[in-house]
GROMACS .gro file of C-alpha atoms in nm:
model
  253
    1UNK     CA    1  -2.474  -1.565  -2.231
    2UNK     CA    2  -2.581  -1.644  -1.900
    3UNK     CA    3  -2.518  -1.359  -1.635
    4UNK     CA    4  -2.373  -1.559  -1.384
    5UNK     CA    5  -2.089  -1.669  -1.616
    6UNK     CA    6  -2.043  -1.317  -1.785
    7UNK     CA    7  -1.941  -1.204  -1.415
    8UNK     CA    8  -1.737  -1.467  -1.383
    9UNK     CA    9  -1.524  -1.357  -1.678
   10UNK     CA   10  -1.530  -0.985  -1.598
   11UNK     CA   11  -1.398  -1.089  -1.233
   12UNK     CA   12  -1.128  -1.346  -1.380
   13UNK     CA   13  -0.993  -1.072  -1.666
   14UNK     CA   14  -0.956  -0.830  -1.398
   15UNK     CA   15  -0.766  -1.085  -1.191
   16UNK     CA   16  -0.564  -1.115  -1.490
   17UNK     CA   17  -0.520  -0.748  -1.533
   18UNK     CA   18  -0.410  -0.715  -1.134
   19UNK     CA   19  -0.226  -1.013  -1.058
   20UNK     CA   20  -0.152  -1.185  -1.335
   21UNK     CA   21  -0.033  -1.530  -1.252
   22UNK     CA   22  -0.093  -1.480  -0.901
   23UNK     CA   23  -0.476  -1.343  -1.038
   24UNK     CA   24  -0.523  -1.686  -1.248
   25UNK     CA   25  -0.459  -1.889  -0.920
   26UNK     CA   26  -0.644  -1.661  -0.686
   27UNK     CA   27  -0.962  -1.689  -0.966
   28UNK     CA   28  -0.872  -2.102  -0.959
   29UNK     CA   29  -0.843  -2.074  -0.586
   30UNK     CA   30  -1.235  -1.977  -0.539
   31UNK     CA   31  -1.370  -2.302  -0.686
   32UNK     CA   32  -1.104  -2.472  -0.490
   33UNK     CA   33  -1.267  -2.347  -0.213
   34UNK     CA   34  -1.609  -2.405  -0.311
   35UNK     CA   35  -1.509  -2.778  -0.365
   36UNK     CA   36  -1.406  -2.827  -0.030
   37UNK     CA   37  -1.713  -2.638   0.127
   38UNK     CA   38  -1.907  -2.849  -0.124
   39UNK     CA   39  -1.783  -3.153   0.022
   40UNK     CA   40  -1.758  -3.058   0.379
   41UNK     CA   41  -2.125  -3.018   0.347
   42UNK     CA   42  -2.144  -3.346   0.210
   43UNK     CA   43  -1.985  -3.514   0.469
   44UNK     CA   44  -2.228  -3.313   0.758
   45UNK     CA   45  -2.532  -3.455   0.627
   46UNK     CA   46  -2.396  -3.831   0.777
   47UNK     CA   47  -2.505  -3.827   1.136
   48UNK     CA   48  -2.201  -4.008   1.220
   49UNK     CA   49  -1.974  -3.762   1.119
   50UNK     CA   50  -1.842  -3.477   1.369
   51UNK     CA   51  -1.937  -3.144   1.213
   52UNK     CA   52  -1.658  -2.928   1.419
   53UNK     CA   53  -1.424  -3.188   1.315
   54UNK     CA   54  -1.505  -3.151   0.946
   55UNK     CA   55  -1.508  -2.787   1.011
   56UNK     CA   56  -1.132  -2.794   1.150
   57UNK     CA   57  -1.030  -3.037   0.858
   58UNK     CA   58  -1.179  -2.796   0.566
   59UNK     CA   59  -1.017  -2.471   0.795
   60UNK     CA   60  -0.651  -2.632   0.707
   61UNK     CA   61  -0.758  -2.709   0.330
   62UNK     CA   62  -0.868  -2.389   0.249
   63UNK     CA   63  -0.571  -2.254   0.465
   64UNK     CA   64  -0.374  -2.469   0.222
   65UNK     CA   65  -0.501  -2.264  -0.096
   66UNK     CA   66  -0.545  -1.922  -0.014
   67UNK     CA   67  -0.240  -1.897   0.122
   68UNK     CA   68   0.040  -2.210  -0.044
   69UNK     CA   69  -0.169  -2.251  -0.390
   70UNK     CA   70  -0.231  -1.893  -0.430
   71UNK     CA   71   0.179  -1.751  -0.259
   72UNK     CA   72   0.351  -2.023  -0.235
   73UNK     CA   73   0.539  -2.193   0.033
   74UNK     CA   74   0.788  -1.920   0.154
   75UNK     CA   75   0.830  -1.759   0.527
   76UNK     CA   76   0.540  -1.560   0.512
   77UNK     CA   77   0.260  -1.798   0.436
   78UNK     CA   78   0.373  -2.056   0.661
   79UNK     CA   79   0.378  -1.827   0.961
   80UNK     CA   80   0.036  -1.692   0.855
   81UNK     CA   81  -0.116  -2.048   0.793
   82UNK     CA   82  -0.004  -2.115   1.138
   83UNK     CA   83  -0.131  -1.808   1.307
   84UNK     CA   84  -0.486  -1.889   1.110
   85UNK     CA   85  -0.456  -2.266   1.242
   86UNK     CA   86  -0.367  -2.159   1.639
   87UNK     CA   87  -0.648  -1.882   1.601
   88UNK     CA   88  -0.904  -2.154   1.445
   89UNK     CA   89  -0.861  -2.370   1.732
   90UNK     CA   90  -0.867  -2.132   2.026
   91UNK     CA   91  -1.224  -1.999   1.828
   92UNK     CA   92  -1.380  -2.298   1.781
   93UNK     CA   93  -1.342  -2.386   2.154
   94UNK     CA   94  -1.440  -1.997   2.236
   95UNK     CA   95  -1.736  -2.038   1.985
   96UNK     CA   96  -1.825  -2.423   2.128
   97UNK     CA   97  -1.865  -2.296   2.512
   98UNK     CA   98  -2.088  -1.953   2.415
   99UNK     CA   99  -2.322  -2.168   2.191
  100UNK     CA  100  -2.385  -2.415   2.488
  101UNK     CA  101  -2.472  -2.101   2.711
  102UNK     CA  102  -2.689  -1.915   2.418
  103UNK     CA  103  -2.821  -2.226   2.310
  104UNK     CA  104  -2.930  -2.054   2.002
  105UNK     CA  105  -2.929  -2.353   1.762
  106UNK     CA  106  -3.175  -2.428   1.585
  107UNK     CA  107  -3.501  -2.261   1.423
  108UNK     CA  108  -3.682  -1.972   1.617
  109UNK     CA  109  -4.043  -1.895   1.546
  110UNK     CA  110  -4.050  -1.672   1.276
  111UNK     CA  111  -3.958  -1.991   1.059
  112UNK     CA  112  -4.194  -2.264   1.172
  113UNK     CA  113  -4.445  -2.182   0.872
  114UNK     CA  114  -4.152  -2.243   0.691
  115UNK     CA  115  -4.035  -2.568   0.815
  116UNK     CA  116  -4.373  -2.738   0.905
  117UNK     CA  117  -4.363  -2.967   0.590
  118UNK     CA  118  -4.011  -3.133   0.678
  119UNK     CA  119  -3.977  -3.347   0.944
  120UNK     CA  120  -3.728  -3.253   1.204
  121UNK     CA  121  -3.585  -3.641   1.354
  122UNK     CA  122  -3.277  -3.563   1.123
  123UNK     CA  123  -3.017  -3.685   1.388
  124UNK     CA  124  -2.756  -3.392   1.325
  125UNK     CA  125  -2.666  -3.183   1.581
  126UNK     CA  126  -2.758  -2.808   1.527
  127UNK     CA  127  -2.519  -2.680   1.790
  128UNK     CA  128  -2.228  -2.809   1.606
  129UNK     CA  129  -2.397  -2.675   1.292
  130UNK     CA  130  -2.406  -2.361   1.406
  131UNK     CA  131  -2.034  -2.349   1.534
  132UNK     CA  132  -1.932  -2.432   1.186
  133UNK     CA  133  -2.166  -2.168   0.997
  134UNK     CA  134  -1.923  -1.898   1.287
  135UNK     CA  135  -1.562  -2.086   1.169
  136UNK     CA  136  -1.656  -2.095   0.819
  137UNK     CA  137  -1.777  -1.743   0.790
  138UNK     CA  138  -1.475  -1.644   0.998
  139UNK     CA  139  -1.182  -1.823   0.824
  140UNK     CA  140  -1.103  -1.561   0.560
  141UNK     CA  141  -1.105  -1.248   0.762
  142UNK     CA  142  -0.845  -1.411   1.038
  143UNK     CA  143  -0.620  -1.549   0.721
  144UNK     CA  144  -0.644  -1.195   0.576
  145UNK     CA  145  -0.459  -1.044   0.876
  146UNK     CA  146  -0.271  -1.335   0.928
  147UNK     CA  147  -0.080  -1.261   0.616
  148UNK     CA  148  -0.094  -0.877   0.621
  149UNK     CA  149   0.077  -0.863   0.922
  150UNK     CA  150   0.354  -1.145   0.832
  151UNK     CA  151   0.394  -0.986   0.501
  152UNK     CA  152   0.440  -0.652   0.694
  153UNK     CA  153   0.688  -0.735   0.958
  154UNK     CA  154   0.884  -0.935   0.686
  155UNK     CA  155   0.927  -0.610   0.550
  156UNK     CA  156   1.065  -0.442   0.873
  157UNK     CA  157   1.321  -0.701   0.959
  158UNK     CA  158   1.416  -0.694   0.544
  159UNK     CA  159   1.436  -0.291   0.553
  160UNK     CA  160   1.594  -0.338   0.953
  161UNK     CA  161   1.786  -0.646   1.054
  162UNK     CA  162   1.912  -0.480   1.338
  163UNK     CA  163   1.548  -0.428   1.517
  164UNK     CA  164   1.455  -0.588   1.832
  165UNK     CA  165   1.246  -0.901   1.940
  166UNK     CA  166   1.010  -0.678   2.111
  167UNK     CA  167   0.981  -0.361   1.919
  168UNK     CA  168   0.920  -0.602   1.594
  169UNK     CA  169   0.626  -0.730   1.793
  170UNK     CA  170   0.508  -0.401   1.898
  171UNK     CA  171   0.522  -0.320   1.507
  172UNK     CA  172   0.282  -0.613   1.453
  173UNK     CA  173   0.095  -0.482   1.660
  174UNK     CA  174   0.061  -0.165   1.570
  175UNK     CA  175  -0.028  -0.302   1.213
  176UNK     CA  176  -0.274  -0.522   1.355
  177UNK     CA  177  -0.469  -0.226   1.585
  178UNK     CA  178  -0.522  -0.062   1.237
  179UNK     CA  179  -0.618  -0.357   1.035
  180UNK     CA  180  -0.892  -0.411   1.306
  181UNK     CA  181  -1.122  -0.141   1.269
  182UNK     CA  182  -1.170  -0.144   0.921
  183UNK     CA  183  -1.198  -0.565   0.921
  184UNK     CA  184  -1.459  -0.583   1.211
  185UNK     CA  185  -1.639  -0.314   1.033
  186UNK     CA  186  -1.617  -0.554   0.703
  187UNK     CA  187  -1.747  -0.824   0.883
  188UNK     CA  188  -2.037  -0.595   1.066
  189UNK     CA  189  -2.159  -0.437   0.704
  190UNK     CA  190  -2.120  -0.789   0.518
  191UNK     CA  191  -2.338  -1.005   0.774
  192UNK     CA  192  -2.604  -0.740   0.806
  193UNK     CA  193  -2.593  -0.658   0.440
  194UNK     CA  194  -2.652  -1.055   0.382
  195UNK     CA  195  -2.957  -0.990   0.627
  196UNK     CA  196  -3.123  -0.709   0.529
  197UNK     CA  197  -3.443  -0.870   0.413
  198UNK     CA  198  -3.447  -1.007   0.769
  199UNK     CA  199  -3.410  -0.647   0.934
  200UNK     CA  200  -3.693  -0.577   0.730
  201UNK     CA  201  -3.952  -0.858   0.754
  202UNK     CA  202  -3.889  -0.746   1.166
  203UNK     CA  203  -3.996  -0.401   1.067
  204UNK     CA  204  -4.341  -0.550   0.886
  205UNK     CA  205  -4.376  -0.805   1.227
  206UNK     CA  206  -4.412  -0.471   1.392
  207UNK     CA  207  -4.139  -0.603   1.648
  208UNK     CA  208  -3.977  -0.377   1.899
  209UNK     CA  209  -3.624  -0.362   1.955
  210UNK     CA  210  -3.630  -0.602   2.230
  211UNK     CA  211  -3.834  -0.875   2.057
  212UNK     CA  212  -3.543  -0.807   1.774
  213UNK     CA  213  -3.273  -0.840   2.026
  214UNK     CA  214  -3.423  -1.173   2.190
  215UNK     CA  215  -3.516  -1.347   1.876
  216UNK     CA  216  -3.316  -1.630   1.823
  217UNK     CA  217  -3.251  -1.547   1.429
  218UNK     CA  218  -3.118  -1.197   1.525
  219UNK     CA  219  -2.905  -1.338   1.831
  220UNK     CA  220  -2.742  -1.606   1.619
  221UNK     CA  221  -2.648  -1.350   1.344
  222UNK     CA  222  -2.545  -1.118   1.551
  223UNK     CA  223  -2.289  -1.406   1.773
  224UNK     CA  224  -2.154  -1.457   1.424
  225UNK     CA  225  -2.057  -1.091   1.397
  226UNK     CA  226  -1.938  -1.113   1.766
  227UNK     CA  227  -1.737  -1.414   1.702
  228UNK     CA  228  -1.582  -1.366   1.396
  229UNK     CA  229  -1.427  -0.984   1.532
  230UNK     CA  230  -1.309  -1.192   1.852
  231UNK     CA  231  -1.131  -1.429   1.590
  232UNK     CA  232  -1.007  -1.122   1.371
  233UNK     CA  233  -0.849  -0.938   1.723
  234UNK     CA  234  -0.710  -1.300   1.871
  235UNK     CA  235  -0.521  -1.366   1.554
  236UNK     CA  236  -0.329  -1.008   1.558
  237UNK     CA  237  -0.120  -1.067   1.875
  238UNK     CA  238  -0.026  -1.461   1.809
  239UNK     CA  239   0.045  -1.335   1.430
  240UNK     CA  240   0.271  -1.081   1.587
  241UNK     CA  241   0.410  -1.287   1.857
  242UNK     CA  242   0.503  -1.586   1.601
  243UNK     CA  243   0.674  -1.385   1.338
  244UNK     CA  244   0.868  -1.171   1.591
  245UNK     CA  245   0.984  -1.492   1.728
  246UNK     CA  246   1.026  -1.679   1.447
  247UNK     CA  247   1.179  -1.379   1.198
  248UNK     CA  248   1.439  -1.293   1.451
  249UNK     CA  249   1.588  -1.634   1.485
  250UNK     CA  250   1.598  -1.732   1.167
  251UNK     CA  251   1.810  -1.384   1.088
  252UNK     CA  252   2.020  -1.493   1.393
  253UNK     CA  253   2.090  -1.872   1.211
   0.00000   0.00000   0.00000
């Protein structure tokens, strides 16, 4: 049996085990996911076609399954979806304005040996690119505390109806400032575990640490890392802000 698909079945039985139904449609939800990366992908090799655009279209699809296939429409994944959506749009223009002043697009010169047999008049804009590779990366991490923290203050207004506007929101809060160490530092390990190979082939260029820092492979990794923790801290405040608001009057109705 091939390797790939005996992992598959150990991760989908363990699903199982854990979640049950909700396990089945989390496992289902992955090559959801993949489908619409897949396509997205498809889509960004047309020139004509805006990359950020695609970017912002698969952002509410995938939004749409991890958190409405996989929990259902109820209270808590609609304020979380929104949250993610608010938080995907204030990113991508965050992300779109530091790329233009990095300019770090494209290939730097540890890669030209690589790329010499292609041909590089391929009309698609690597900026753009490149602020897609940052949203896409980012997406599950800001969804992840989107609906942490709604499913967490649903449980203090639930447990106490009679709390305030602003001491829910300083609960968020609170829920989000300990959610954000241990996410950032997800993000940090995953991205330079993913790289590894790179930190090494630096070590056997003999490069110094500031030949490592201005390379433009290490500076566009390392935006990624920057970005994505600026989209994981932005979403804990509007997550808060948005179910405080939006629990409260709803218990008021």
């Amino acid at each position: 049996m091939n390797v790939i698909v005996l992992l598959a079945i150990i991760l989908l039985v363990l699903m199982i085990m854990v979640g049950g139904k909700k396990g089945v449609r989390s496992f289902v939800s992955l090559f959801l996911n993949f489908g619409v990366i897949f396509f997205t992908l498809a889509f960004m090799m047309n020139p004509d076609m805006n990359p950020i655009l695609l970017t912002f279209i698969a952002s509410v699809l995938i939004g749409c399954i991890s958190l409405f296939y996989i929990n259902k429409v109820n209270r808590k994944t609609i304020i979380a979806f929104i949250s993610t959506m608010i938080t995907t749009v204030l990113l991508l223009i965050f992300i779109v304005f530091v790329s233009k002043l990095l300019m770090i697009q494209g290939f730097g010169e540890e890669e030209t040996e690589g790329i010499s047999g292609y041909s590089l008049y391929i009309g698609i804009n690597f900026m753009k690119i490149g602020v897609s590779v940052i949203i896409l990366s980012t997406i599950g991490a800001v969804m992840d505390v989107a609906i942490s923290i709604a499913s967490s203050m649903h449980e203090i207004v639930k447990h106490n109806p009679k709390i305030g506007k602003i001491d829910l929101f300083n609960s968020g809060m609170n829920i989000g400032k300990d959610i954000l160490g241990t996410d950032t530092n997800t993000l940090f390990f995953a991205f330079f575990g993913g790289y590894l190979a790179l930190l090494i082939w630096f070590k056997d260029l003999s490069y110094s640490i500031g030949e490592i820092i201005n390379s433009k492979i290490f500076s566009s990794e390392l935006m990624l890392i920057l970005c994505a923790g600026t989209g994981v801290a932005l979403v804990i405040p509007i997550s808060s802000w948005i179910n405080a608001y939006y629990l409260l009057k709803v218990k008021d109705k």
